[in-house]
Amino acid sequence: MAKARTIFFCSSCGASSPKWLGKCSHCNEWNTYQEEIIQKETSTEEKRRSWGGSSRSEAPKAVRLQEVKTGKTIRLATPDQELNRVLGGGIVPGSLVLMGGQPGIGKSTLMLQVAMQVDARVLYVSGEESEEQIKMRADRVSKFRSECFILTETNTSKILQQAKDLQPQLMVVDSIQTMSTPHLDSAPGGIAQVRECAAELLRFAKETNIPIFLIGHINKEGDIAGPKLLEHIVDCVLQFEGDRHNTYRILRTLKNRFGSTDELGIYEMQSQGLREVSNPSELLLSQKDEELSGCAVAATMEGMRPMLIETQALVSKAVFGTPQRSATGFDMRRLSMLLAVLEKRCGYYFSINDVFLNLAGGIRVEDPGIDLAIVSALISSLIDVSIPSDICFAGEVGLSGEIRAVQRVEQRIAEAARLGFKEIYVSKYGMKGIDPKRHDIRIQTLGKVEELKRALFV
Ligand code: TYD
Ligand code: MG
């Protein structure tokens, strides 16, 4: 037998090298290179035999796609509607779900709540907290509905043995970084350990059909440790995010083999645990009586959900030579771009001013449909003229000052009307197929940012 060809892969970022390296030149991690066989050396005779050989009975057979039998998978619905939505309609049997998030954001709380409330037998494995600590938290957050078992252990062999005896319908592992497998010598939390433990849990989930939730910490770059590895091992990747000084939390899907990745769950952290927020708009609009300059409401979409969010801008004279720019919940570069458009196209000069931008509720928005509201808030603050509080905006601003259409305009309009707004400004290019009479709100269309000036501020 000839020698097999091998290559070295970085287990952190997936980069490859023909030689072993101590430090990965891509992600600068140390000791992450591992050897893997990519091609076995075989003779031509062997190659020929591999497809023309005589042992046909042993060869696997391809099946017509139409003829593949599917049983109807019954998903385990949790009482938590937000989690069901994010998972695409409940927990799929035998699936491995990774939930990532920064420390203290509420991952353990959320999973404990689910473990206690779901109508099934659950095994909650914790490598981080003691049984008493978990019980104290459990008493605070929820009533027991399930048969919830706690196991404080970090050795995967012992955990899986216990799981086999208990036969739970759902398993939670808090957290994957504290687990260790006896088959490896390296320290827990290392990439080799994380990968091996996740692979063991995956095998167990697929063999027994027990769904497993893995909790994973996020490293300082904002990735789940060993990101590439875990991401393709697991079926679903959820991310729990939010501002620690704020009570709102967002659960996002980054990957889902059984549903869409457009979904979003919203929670509020209270003293009795996490509460589902089924109607986010009403919370994200700040309650105030008087109209102030610098505020504008955006009709945004987060995934498939319309959300109305208040944007606030403060433009004030710069004290120092270089004006400051600061944005929370919004991309700084995009803010600079919008300021440049306003200067160039509309003659509003921000270069001698500090500009601060804030989105209510500590929420981060990526939907470009928020641009129009931000532009309006900036102008409003600059010239100190308020925008009536029953107006909202949905539109993307392009580099030449044009207002572009955004997706799902009709849903945004409907949400604004439902919340009692009287007027919505949208792009005139996105009105195809929309009948204004169907909605109980005045729809104003704009083509350019300049028109905004005339419509609102004169
Ligand atoms: P935790 O679930 O331990 O976070 P993680 O597992 O992601 O590290 O949540 C810890 C934070 O949540 C802690 O700072 C306190 C807060 N919290 C509440 O505000 N209310 C509650 O009922 C609970 C259980 C926690
Ligand atoms: Mg925790």
CSV table of C-alpha atoms and ligand atoms in Angstrom, one decimal:
chain,number,residue,atom,x,y,z
A,1,MET,CA,0.0,0.0,0.0
A,2,ALA,CA,1.3,3.4,-0.9
A,3,LYS,CA,1.4,6.3,1.5
A,4,ALA,CA,-1.8,8.2,2.1
A,5,ARG,CA,-1.9,11.9,1.3
A,6,THR,CA,-2.6,14.2,4.2
A,7,ILE,CA,-3.0,17.8,4.8
A,8,PHE,CA,-3.1,19.9,7.9
A,9,PHE,CA,-6.2,21.9,8.8
A,10,CYS,CA,-6.6,24.7,11.3
A,11,SER,CA,-9.4,23.5,13.6
A,12,SER,CA,-10.3,27.1,14.4
A,13,CYS,CA,-10.7,28.8,11.0
A,14,GLY,CA,-10.4,25.9,8.6
A,15,ALA,CA,-7.3,27.1,6.8
A,16,SER,CA,-5.1,24.4,5.3
A,17,SER,CA,-1.4,23.9,4.9
A,18,PRO,CA,0.7,21.0,3.6
A,19,LYS,CA,3.0,21.3,6.7
A,20,TRP,CA,2.2,21.5,10.4
A,21,LEU,CA,2.3,25.0,11.7
A,22,GLY,CA,2.4,26.1,15.3
A,23,LYS,CA,0.6,29.3,14.7
A,24,CYS,CA,-2.2,29.7,12.1
A,25,SER,CA,-1.3,32.5,9.7
A,26,HIS,CA,-5.0,33.2,9.1
A,27,CYS,CA,-6.5,33.5,12.6
A,28,ASN,CA,-3.3,33.7,14.6
A,29,GLU,CA,-4.4,30.8,16.9
A,30,TRP,CA,-1.7,28.6,18.4
A,31,ASN,CA,-1.6,24.8,18.2
A,32,THR,CA,-4.7,24.4,16.1
A,33,TYR,CA,-3.3,22.5,13.1
A,34,GLN,CA,-4.3,18.9,12.8
A,35,GLU,CA,-3.5,16.3,10.2
A,36,GLU,CA,-6.3,14.8,8.1
A,37,ILE,CA,-6.2,12.2,5.4
A,38,ILE,CA,-7.6,13.7,2.2
A,39,GLN,CA,-6.7,11.0,-0.3
A,40,LYS,CA,-5.5,7.4,-0.1
A,41,GLU,CA,-2.9,6.5,-2.6
A,42,THR,CA,-4.1,3.6,-4.7
A,43,SER,CA,-2.8,1.8,-7.8
A,44,THR,CA,-4.5,2.2,-11.2
A,45,GLU,CA,-5.7,-1.4,-10.9
A,46,GLU,CA,-7.3,-0.7,-7.6
A,47,LYS,CA,-8.9,2.5,-9.0
A,48,ARG,CA,-10.4,0.5,-11.9
A,49,ARG,CA,-11.7,-2.1,-9.5
A,50,SER,CA,-13.3,0.5,-7.3
A,51,TRP,CA,-16.0,1.2,-9.9
A,52,GLY,CA,-15.9,-1.8,-12.2
A,53,GLY,CA,-15.4,-4.5,-9.6
A,54,SER,CA,-17.5,-7.6,-9.3
A,55,SER,CA,-18.9,-7.3,-5.8
A,56,ARG,CA,-22.0,-5.5,-6.9
A,57,SER,CA,-24.2,-6.7,-4.1
A,58,GLU,CA,-22.1,-4.8,-1.5
A,59,ALA,CA,-22.3,-1.5,-3.3
A,60,PRO,CA,-24.8,1.1,-2.0
A,61,LYS,CA,-27.7,1.8,-4.4
A,62,ALA,CA,-28.9,5.2,-5.4
A,63,VAL,CA,-32.6,5.8,-4.9
A,64,ARG,CA,-34.9,7.9,-6.9
A,65,LEU,CA,-35.7,11.0,-4.9
A,66,GLN,CA,-39.5,10.5,-5.4
A,67,GLU,CA,-39.2,7.1,-3.9
A,68,VAL,CA,-37.5,8.1,-0.7
A,69,LYS,CA,-39.9,7.4,2.1
A,70,THR,CA,-40.5,10.1,4.7
A,71,GLY,CA,-42.3,9.7,7.9
A,72,LYS,CA,-44.0,12.8,9.2
A,73,THR,CA,-41.6,14.2,11.8
A,74,ILE,CA,-43.5,15.4,14.8
A,75,ARG,CA,-41.8,18.4,16.2
A,76,LEU,CA,-41.8,18.9,20.0
A,77,ALA,CA,-43.5,22.2,20.4
A,78,THR,CA,-42.3,24.2,23.4
A,79,PRO,CA,-44.7,26.6,25.3
A,80,ASP,CA,-42.3,29.3,24.2
A,81,GLN,CA,-43.8,30.7,21.0
A,82,GLU,CA,-40.7,32.8,20.2
A,83,LEU,CA,-38.4,29.8,20.4
A,84,ASN,CA,-40.8,27.7,18.3
A,85,ARG,CA,-40.8,30.4,15.7
A,86,VAL,CA,-37.0,30.7,15.6
A,87,LEU,CA,-36.7,26.9,15.2
A,88,GLY,CA,-39.2,26.9,12.4
A,89,GLY,CA,-42.1,25.4,14.4
A,90,GLY,CA,-40.7,23.4,17.3
A,91,ILE,CA,-37.9,21.1,18.1
A,92,VAL,CA,-37.1,18.4,15.5
A,93,PRO,CA,-36.4,15.0,17.1
A,94,GLY,CA,-32.7,14.1,16.9
A,95,SER,CA,-31.5,17.6,16.1
A,96,LEU,CA,-28.5,19.3,17.6
A,97,VAL,CA,-29.0,23.0,18.2
A,98,LEU,CA,-26.3,25.3,19.3
A,99,MET,CA,-27.2,28.4,21.2
A,100,GLY,CA,-24.5,31.0,21.4
A,101,GLY,CA,-24.3,34.3,23.3
A,102,GLN,CA,-22.2,36.4,25.5
A,103,PRO,CA,-21.8,35.6,29.2
A,104,GLY,CA,-24.7,36.9,31.3
A,105,ILE,CA,-27.0,37.4,28.5
A,106,GLY,CA,-29.5,34.8,29.7
A,107,LYS,CA,-28.8,31.6,27.8
A,108,SER,CA,-29.0,29.4,30.9
A,109,THR,CA,-32.1,31.1,32.0
A,110,LEU,CA,-33.8,30.6,28.7
A,111,MET,CA,-32.9,27.0,28.4
A,112,LEU,CA,-33.9,26.3,32.0
A,113,GLN,CA,-37.3,27.9,31.4
A,114,VAL,CA,-37.8,25.7,28.3
A,115,ALA,CA,-36.7,22.7,30.2
A,116,MET,CA,-39.2,23.3,33.0
A,117,GLN,CA,-42.1,24.2,30.8
A,118,VAL,CA,-42.0,21.8,28.0
A,119,ASP,CA,-44.4,18.9,28.2
A,120,ALA,CA,-41.8,16.2,28.2
A,121,ARG,CA,-39.0,14.5,30.2
A,122,VAL,CA,-35.9,16.7,30.1
A,123,LEU,CA,-32.3,16.2,31.2
A,124,TYR,CA,-30.6,19.5,31.9
A,125,VAL,CA,-26.8,18.9,32.2
A,126,SER,CA,-24.8,21.7,33.7
A,127,GLY,CA,-21.1,21.9,33.9
A,128,GLU,CA,-21.2,25.5,35.2
A,129,GLU,CA,-23.5,25.6,38.2
A,130,SER,CA,-24.4,23.4,41.2
A,131,GLU,CA,-27.7,21.7,41.7
A,132,GLU,CA,-28.7,24.2,44.4
A,133,GLN,CA,-27.9,27.2,42.2
A,134,ILE,CA,-30.0,25.8,39.4
A,135,LYS,CA,-32.9,25.1,41.9
A,136,MET,CA,-32.8,28.6,43.2
A,137,ARG,CA,-33.0,30.0,39.7
A,138,ALA,CA,-35.7,27.5,38.8
A,139,ASP,CA,-37.9,28.6,41.8
A,140,ARG,CA,-37.7,32.2,40.6
A,141,VAL,CA,-38.4,31.8,36.9
A,142,SER,CA,-41.1,29.3,36.3
A,143,LYS,CA,-43.5,26.7,37.5
A,144,PHE,CA,-42.6,23.1,36.8
A,145,ARG,CA,-44.6,21.4,34.1
A,146,SER,CA,-42.1,18.9,32.9
A,147,GLU,CA,-40.2,16.1,34.5
A,148,CYS,CA,-36.9,18.0,34.6
A,149,PHE,CA,-33.8,16.2,35.7
A,150,ILE,CA,-30.6,18.0,36.6
A,151,LEU,CA,-27.1,16.5,36.2
A,152,THR,CA,-24.0,18.4,37.2
A,153,GLU,CA,-21.3,16.6,35.3
A,154,THR,CA,-18.7,17.5,32.6
A,155,ASN,CA,-17.6,14.0,31.4
A,156,THR,CA,-19.5,13.2,28.2
A,157,SER,CA,-19.3,9.4,28.7
A,158,LYS,CA,-21.0,9.7,32.1
A,159,ILE,CA,-23.5,12.1,30.7
A,160,LEU,CA,-24.5,9.9,27.8
A,161,GLN,CA,-24.7,6.9,30.1
A,162,GLN,CA,-27.1,8.7,32.3
A,163,ALA,CA,-29.0,10.0,29.3
A,164,LYS,CA,-29.3,6.4,28.1
A,165,ASP,CA,-30.8,5.2,31.4
A,166,LEU,CA,-33.1,8.2,31.7
A,167,GLN,CA,-34.4,8.3,28.1
A,168,PRO,CA,-35.3,12.0,28.1
A,169,GLN,CA,-37.2,13.6,25.2
A,170,LEU,CA,-35.0,16.6,25.3
A,171,MET,CA,-31.5,17.3,26.5
A,172,VAL,CA,-29.8,20.6,27.3
A,173,VAL,CA,-26.0,20.8,27.7
A,174,ASP,CA,-24.8,24.0,29.5
A,175,SER,CA,-22.2,24.7,28.2
A,176,ILE,CA,-20.2,22.8,25.4
A,177,GLN,CA,-17.0,24.5,26.5
A,178,THR,CA,-17.1,22.9,30.0
A,179,MET,CA,-17.6,19.4,28.6
A,180,SER,CA,-14.7,17.0,28.3
A,181,THR,CA,-14.3,13.6,26.7
A,182,PRO,CA,-12.1,10.9,28.4
A,183,HIS,CA,-10.8,10.0,24.9
A,184,LEU,CA,-8.7,13.1,24.7
A,185,ASP,CA,-6.1,14.5,27.0
A,186,SER,CA,-6.4,18.1,26.2
A,187,ALA,CA,-8.1,20.6,28.5
A,188,PRO,CA,-11.8,21.3,28.3
A,189,GLY,CA,-12.8,24.3,26.3
A,190,GLY,CA,-10.0,23.7,23.8
A,191,ILE,CA,-10.9,23.3,20.2
A,192,ALA,CA,-10.2,19.5,20.0
A,193,GLN,CA,-12.3,18.9,23.1
A,194,VAL,CA,-15.2,21.1,21.9
A,195,ARG,CA,-15.2,19.3,18.6
A,196,GLU,CA,-15.0,15.8,20.0
A,197,CYS,CA,-17.7,16.5,22.6
A,198,ALA,CA,-20.0,18.0,20.0
A,199,ALA,CA,-19.4,15.0,17.7
A,200,GLU,CA,-20.2,12.6,20.5
A,201,LEU,CA,-23.4,14.4,21.4
A,202,LEU,CA,-24.3,14.5,17.7
A,203,ARG,CA,-23.9,10.8,17.3
A,204,PHE,CA,-26.0,10.2,20.4
A,205,ALA,CA,-28.7,12.6,19.2
A,206,LYS,CA,-28.9,10.9,15.8
A,207,GLU,CA,-28.9,7.4,17.2
A,208,THR,CA,-31.5,7.9,19.9
A,209,ASN,CA,-33.5,10.7,18.3
A,210,ILE,CA,-33.3,12.8,21.4
A,211,PRO,CA,-32.9,16.5,20.5
A,212,ILE,CA,-30.0,18.2,22.2
A,213,PHE,CA,-29.5,21.9,22.9
A,214,LEU,CA,-25.9,23.0,23.3
A,215,ILE,CA,-25.1,26.3,25.0
A,216,GLY,CA,-21.9,27.9,23.7
A,217,HIS,CA,-20.0,30.9,24.8
A,218,ILE,CA,-18.9,33.6,22.4
A,219,ASN,CA,-15.3,34.5,22.4
A,220,LYS,CA,-14.0,38.1,22.3
A,221,GLU,CA,-14.3,38.4,18.6
A,222,GLY,CA,-18.0,37.6,18.8
A,223,ASP,CA,-17.7,34.1,17.4
A,224,ILE,CA,-18.7,30.8,19.1
A,225,ALA,CA,-15.4,29.2,20.0
A,226,GLY,CA,-14.3,26.9,17.2
A,227,PRO,CA,-17.0,28.5,15.1
A,228,LYS,CA,-16.5,26.8,11.7
A,229,LEU,CA,-16.3,23.4,13.4
A,230,LEU,CA,-19.4,23.6,15.4
A,231,GLU,CA,-21.4,25.4,12.8
A,232,HIS,CA,-21.3,22.6,10.3
A,233,ILE,CA,-21.6,19.9,12.9
A,234,VAL,CA,-24.9,21.1,14.3
A,235,ASP,CA,-28.3,21.4,12.6
A,236,CYS,CA,-29.2,24.8,13.9
A,237,VAL,CA,-27.3,27.8,15.2
A,238,LEU,CA,-29.1,30.3,17.3
A,239,GLN,CA,-27.6,33.5,18.7
A,240,PHE,CA,-28.9,35.2,21.8
A,241,GLU,CA,-28.0,38.8,21.8
A,242,GLY,CA,-28.8,42.1,23.4
A,243,ASP,CA,-27.3,44.9,25.4
A,244,ARG,CA,-26.6,43.9,28.9
A,245,HIS,CA,-27.7,47.3,30.2
A,246,ASN,CA,-31.0,46.9,28.5
A,247,THR,CA,-33.7,44.4,29.2
A,248,TYR,CA,-34.5,43.3,25.6
A,249,ARG,CA,-33.0,40.2,24.2
A,250,ILE,CA,-33.1,38.9,20.6
A,251,LEU,CA,-32.8,35.3,19.6
A,252,ARG,CA,-31.7,35.0,15.9
A,253,THR,CA,-31.3,32.0,13.7
A,254,LEU,CA,-27.9,31.9,11.9
A,255,LYS,CA,-28.4,28.5,10.4
A,256,ASN,CA,-31.4,26.2,10.3
A,257,ARG,CA,-31.6,22.9,8.5
A,258,PHE,CA,-35.3,22.6,9.2
A,259,GLY,CA,-36.6,26.1,8.6
A,260,SER,CA,-35.9,29.7,7.5
A,261,THR,CA,-33.1,31.8,8.9
A,262,ASP,CA,-35.2,34.9,8.7
A,263,GLU,CA,-36.9,34.4,12.0
A,264,LEU,CA,-36.4,36.3,15.2
A,265,GLY,CA,-37.6,35.9,18.8
A,266,ILE,CA,-37.8,38.8,21.2
A,267,TYR,CA,-37.7,38.5,25.0
A,268,GLU,CA,-37.6,40.8,27.9
A,269,MET,CA,-35.4,40.0,30.9
A,270,GLN,CA,-37.4,40.5,34.1
A,271,SER,CA,-36.8,39.6,37.7
A,272,GLN,CA,-38.8,36.4,37.1
A,273,GLY,CA,-36.8,35.3,34.1
A,274,LEU,CA,-37.4,35.9,30.4
A,275,ARG,CA,-40.7,37.0,29.1
A,276,GLU,CA,-41.8,36.6,25.5
A,277,VAL,CA,-42.5,39.8,23.7
A,278,SER,CA,-45.1,39.0,21.1
A,279,ASN,CA,-45.7,42.6,20.2
A,280,PRO,CA,-42.3,44.4,20.0
A,281,SER,CA,-43.5,47.6,18.3
A,282,GLU,CA,-45.4,48.8,21.3
A,283,LEU,CA,-42.3,48.5,23.5
A,284,LEU,CA,-39.9,50.0,21.1
A,285,LEU,CA,-41.8,53.2,20.7
A,286,SER,CA,-40.9,55.4,23.6
A,287,GLN,CA,-43.8,56.9,25.4
A,288,LYS,CA,-43.6,60.6,25.6
A,289,ASP,CA,-46.2,63.4,25.5
A,290,GLU,CA,-44.6,66.2,23.7
A,291,GLU,CA,-43.0,66.2,20.3
A,292,LEU,CA,-39.3,66.7,20.4
A,293,SER,CA,-37.0,67.4,17.5
A,294,GLY,CA,-34.6,64.6,16.5
A,295,CYS,CA,-37.1,61.8,16.8
A,296,ALA,CA,-38.5,59.8,13.9
A,297,VAL,CA,-40.2,56.4,13.8
A,298,ALA,CA,-39.0,53.7,11.3
A,299,ALA,CA,-41.2,50.9,10.1
A,300,THR,CA,-38.6,48.1,9.8
A,301,MET,CA,-38.7,44.4,9.2
A,302,GLU,CA,-36.6,42.1,11.2
A,303,GLY,CA,-36.8,38.9,9.3
A,304,MET,CA,-40.4,38.3,8.6
A,305,ARG,CA,-41.6,40.5,11.4
A,306,PRO,CA,-42.6,44.2,11.1
A,307,MET,CA,-41.3,46.3,13.9
A,308,LEU,CA,-41.7,50.0,14.5
A,309,ILE,CA,-38.7,51.5,16.2
A,310,GLU,CA,-38.0,55.0,17.3
A,311,THR,CA,-34.8,56.5,16.1
A,312,GLN,CA,-33.3,59.5,17.9
A,313,ALA,CA,-30.6,61.8,16.7
A,314,LEU,CA,-28.9,64.6,18.5
A,315,VAL,CA,-27.0,67.1,16.4
A,316,SER,CA,-25.1,69.7,18.4
A,317,LYS,CA,-22.3,72.2,17.9
A,318,ALA,CA,-18.9,70.5,18.1
A,319,VAL,CA,-16.8,71.7,21.0
A,320,PHE,CA,-13.5,70.3,19.8
A,321,GLY,CA,-12.1,70.6,16.4
A,322,THR,CA,-13.0,67.2,15.1
A,323,PRO,CA,-16.7,66.6,15.4
A,324,GLN,CA,-17.8,63.4,17.0
A,325,ARG,CA,-20.0,60.7,15.4
A,326,SER,CA,-21.6,58.0,17.6
A,327,ALA,CA,-24.2,55.5,16.8
A,328,THR,CA,-25.8,52.8,18.9
A,329,GLY,CA,-27.7,50.0,17.1
A,330,PHE,CA,-26.7,51.3,13.7
A,331,ASP,CA,-23.7,51.0,11.5
A,332,MET,CA,-21.3,53.9,11.8
A,333,ARG,CA,-20.2,53.8,8.2
A,334,ARG,CA,-23.7,53.9,7.1
A,335,LEU,CA,-24.3,56.9,9.3
A,336,SER,CA,-21.4,58.7,7.7
A,337,MET,CA,-22.8,57.9,4.3
A,338,LEU,CA,-26.2,59.3,5.1
A,339,LEU,CA,-24.6,62.5,6.5
A,340,ALA,CA,-22.6,62.8,3.3
A,341,VAL,CA,-25.8,62.4,1.2
A,342,LEU,CA,-27.5,65.1,3.2
A,343,GLU,CA,-24.6,67.5,2.7
A,344,LYS,CA,-24.2,66.9,-0.9
A,345,ARG,CA,-27.8,66.6,-2.0
A,346,CYS,CA,-29.8,68.7,0.4
A,347,GLY,CA,-27.4,71.3,1.6
A,348,TYR,CA,-27.5,70.4,5.3
A,349,TYR,CA,-24.1,70.8,6.8
A,350,PHE,CA,-23.1,68.5,9.6
A,351,SER,CA,-19.4,69.0,9.4
A,352,ILE,CA,-19.2,71.4,12.3
A,353,ASN,CA,-21.5,69.4,14.5
A,354,ASP,CA,-21.4,66.4,16.7
A,355,VAL,CA,-23.9,63.7,15.7
A,356,PHE,CA,-25.3,61.1,18.1
A,357,LEU,CA,-27.7,58.4,17.0
A,358,ASN,CA,-29.6,56.0,19.1
A,359,LEU,CA,-32.2,53.3,18.5
A,360,ALA,CA,-34.8,52.7,21.2
A,361,GLY,CA,-34.6,49.6,23.3
A,362,GLY,CA,-30.9,48.8,22.6
A,363,ILE,CA,-31.9,47.0,19.4
A,364,ARG,CA,-29.5,46.5,16.5
A,365,VAL,CA,-31.1,47.0,13.2
A,366,GLU,CA,-29.7,45.8,9.9
A,367,ASP,CA,-32.7,46.5,7.7
A,368,PRO,CA,-31.8,49.3,5.2
A,369,GLY,CA,-35.4,50.4,5.4
A,370,ILE,CA,-34.5,52.4,8.5
A,371,ASP,CA,-32.4,54.9,6.5
A,372,LEU,CA,-35.3,57.3,5.8
A,373,ALA,CA,-36.3,57.6,9.4
A,374,ILE,CA,-32.6,58.3,10.4
A,375,VAL,CA,-32.3,60.9,7.7
A,376,SER,CA,-35.5,62.6,8.9
A,377,ALA,CA,-34.3,62.5,12.6
A,378,LEU,CA,-31.0,64.0,11.6
A,379,ILE,CA,-32.5,66.9,9.7
A,380,SER,CA,-35.1,67.4,12.5
A,381,SER,CA,-32.4,67.7,15.1
A,382,LEU,CA,-30.2,69.9,13.0
A,383,ILE,CA,-32.9,72.5,12.3
A,384,ASP,CA,-34.7,71.9,15.5
A,385,VAL,CA,-38.1,71.3,14.1
A,386,SER,CA,-40.0,68.3,15.4
A,387,ILE,CA,-41.7,65.6,13.3
A,388,PRO,CA,-45.3,64.8,14.3
A,389,SER,CA,-45.4,61.6,16.3
A,390,ASP,CA,-48.1,60.0,14.2
A,391,ILE,CA,-45.8,59.8,11.1
A,392,CYS,CA,-43.4,56.9,10.3
A,393,PHE,CA,-40.9,56.1,7.5
A,394,ALA,CA,-39.8,53.1,5.5
A,395,GLY,CA,-37.2,53.6,2.8
A,396,GLU,CA,-33.5,53.0,1.9
A,397,VAL,CA,-31.4,56.0,0.9
A,398,GLY,CA,-29.0,55.6,-2.0
A,399,LEU,CA,-25.8,57.4,-2.7
A,400,SER,CA,-27.4,59.9,-5.1
A,401,GLY,CA,-30.1,60.7,-2.6
A,402,GLU,CA,-32.7,58.6,-4.2
A,403,ILE,CA,-35.2,56.8,-1.9
A,404,ARG,CA,-35.2,53.1,-2.8
A,405,ALA,CA,-38.0,50.6,-2.4
A,406,VAL,CA,-37.7,48.2,0.5
A,407,GLN,CA,-39.0,44.7,0.7
A,408,ARG,CA,-42.4,43.9,2.2
A,409,VAL,CA,-43.7,47.4,2.1
A,410,GLU,CA,-47.3,46.3,2.5
A,411,GLN,CA,-46.6,44.5,5.8
A,412,ARG,CA,-44.8,47.6,7.1
A,413,ILE,CA,-47.8,49.8,6.1
A,414,ALA,CA,-50.2,47.4,7.8
A,415,GLU,CA,-48.2,47.4,11.0
A,416,ALA,CA,-48.0,51.2,11.1
A,417,ALA,CA,-51.8,51.4,10.5
A,418,ARG,CA,-52.5,48.9,13.2
A,419,LEU,CA,-50.5,50.9,15.7
A,420,GLY,CA,-52.5,54.0,15.0
A,421,PHE,CA,-50.0,56.0,12.8
A,422,LYS,CA,-51.7,58.5,10.5
A,423,GLU,CA,-49.1,58.8,7.8
A,424,ILE,CA,-46.2,56.7,6.4
A,425,TYR,CA,-43.5,57.9,4.0
A,426,VAL,CA,-42.3,55.2,1.5
A,427,SER,CA,-40.4,55.1,-1.7
A,428,LYS,CA,-42.5,55.9,-4.8
A,429,TYR,CA,-40.7,53.0,-6.6
A,430,GLY,CA,-42.1,50.3,-4.3
A,431,MET,CA,-45.8,50.9,-4.7
A,432,LYS,CA,-46.5,48.4,-7.4
A,433,GLY,CA,-49.5,46.3,-6.6
A,434,ILE,CA,-50.3,48.2,-3.4
A,435,ASP,CA,-53.8,49.6,-3.1
A,436,PRO,CA,-53.6,52.6,-0.7
A,437,LYS,CA,-57.4,52.4,-0.1
A,438,ARG,CA,-56.9,49.0,1.6
A,439,HIS,CA,-55.0,50.7,4.5
A,440,ASP,CA,-56.3,53.0,7.1
A,441,ILE,CA,-53.3,55.3,6.8
A,442,ARG,CA,-52.1,58.1,4.5
A,443,ILE,CA,-49.4,56.8,2.3
A,444,GLN,CA,-46.9,59.5,1.0
A,445,THR,CA,-44.5,58.6,-1.6
A,446,LEU,CA,-41.0,60.1,-2.2
A,447,GLY,CA,-38.4,59.7,-4.9
A,448,LYS,CA,-35.6,61.8,-3.4
A,449,VAL,CA,-34.3,62.9,-0.1
A,450,GLU,CA,-34.8,66.6,-1.2
A,451,GLU,CA,-38.5,66.0,-1.3
A,452,LEU,CA,-38.4,65.1,2.4
A,453,LYS,CA,-37.4,68.6,3.2
A,454,ARG,CA,-40.4,70.1,1.4
A,455,ALA,CA,-42.8,67.5,2.8
A,456,LEU,CA,-41.9,67.8,6.4
A,457,PHE,CA,-39.9,70.9,7.3
A,458,VAL,CA,-41.4,73.9,5.6
B,1,TYD,P1,-27.7,33.6,32.7
B,1,TYD,O1,-28.9,32.9,32.2
B,1,TYD,O2,-27.0,33.1,33.8
B,1,TYD,O3,-26.7,34.0,31.5
B,1,TYD,P2,-25.8,33.1,30.7
B,1,TYD,O4,-26.1,31.7,30.9
B,1,TYD,O5,-26.0,33.6,29.3
B,1,TYD,O6,-24.4,33.5,31.1
B,1,TYD,O7,-28.3,35.1,33.1
B,1,TYD,C1,-27.7,35.9,34.0
B,1,TYD,C2,-28.2,37.3,34.0
B,1,TYD,O8,-29.6,37.3,33.9
B,1,TYD,C3,-27.9,37.8,35.4
B,1,TYD,O9,-27.0,38.9,35.1
B,1,TYD,C4,-29.1,38.2,36.0
B,1,TYD,C5,-30.2,38.1,35.0
B,1,TYD,N1,-31.4,37.6,35.4
B,1,TYD,C6,-32.5,38.4,35.6
B,1,TYD,O10,-32.5,39.6,35.5
B,1,TYD,N2,-33.7,37.8,36.1
B,1,TYD,C7,-33.8,36.5,36.3
B,1,TYD,O11,-34.9,36.0,36.6
B,1,TYD,C8,-32.7,35.6,36.1
B,1,TYD,C9,-32.7,34.2,36.3
B,1,TYD,C10,-31.5,36.2,35.7
B,2,MG,MG,-25.0,30.3,31.9
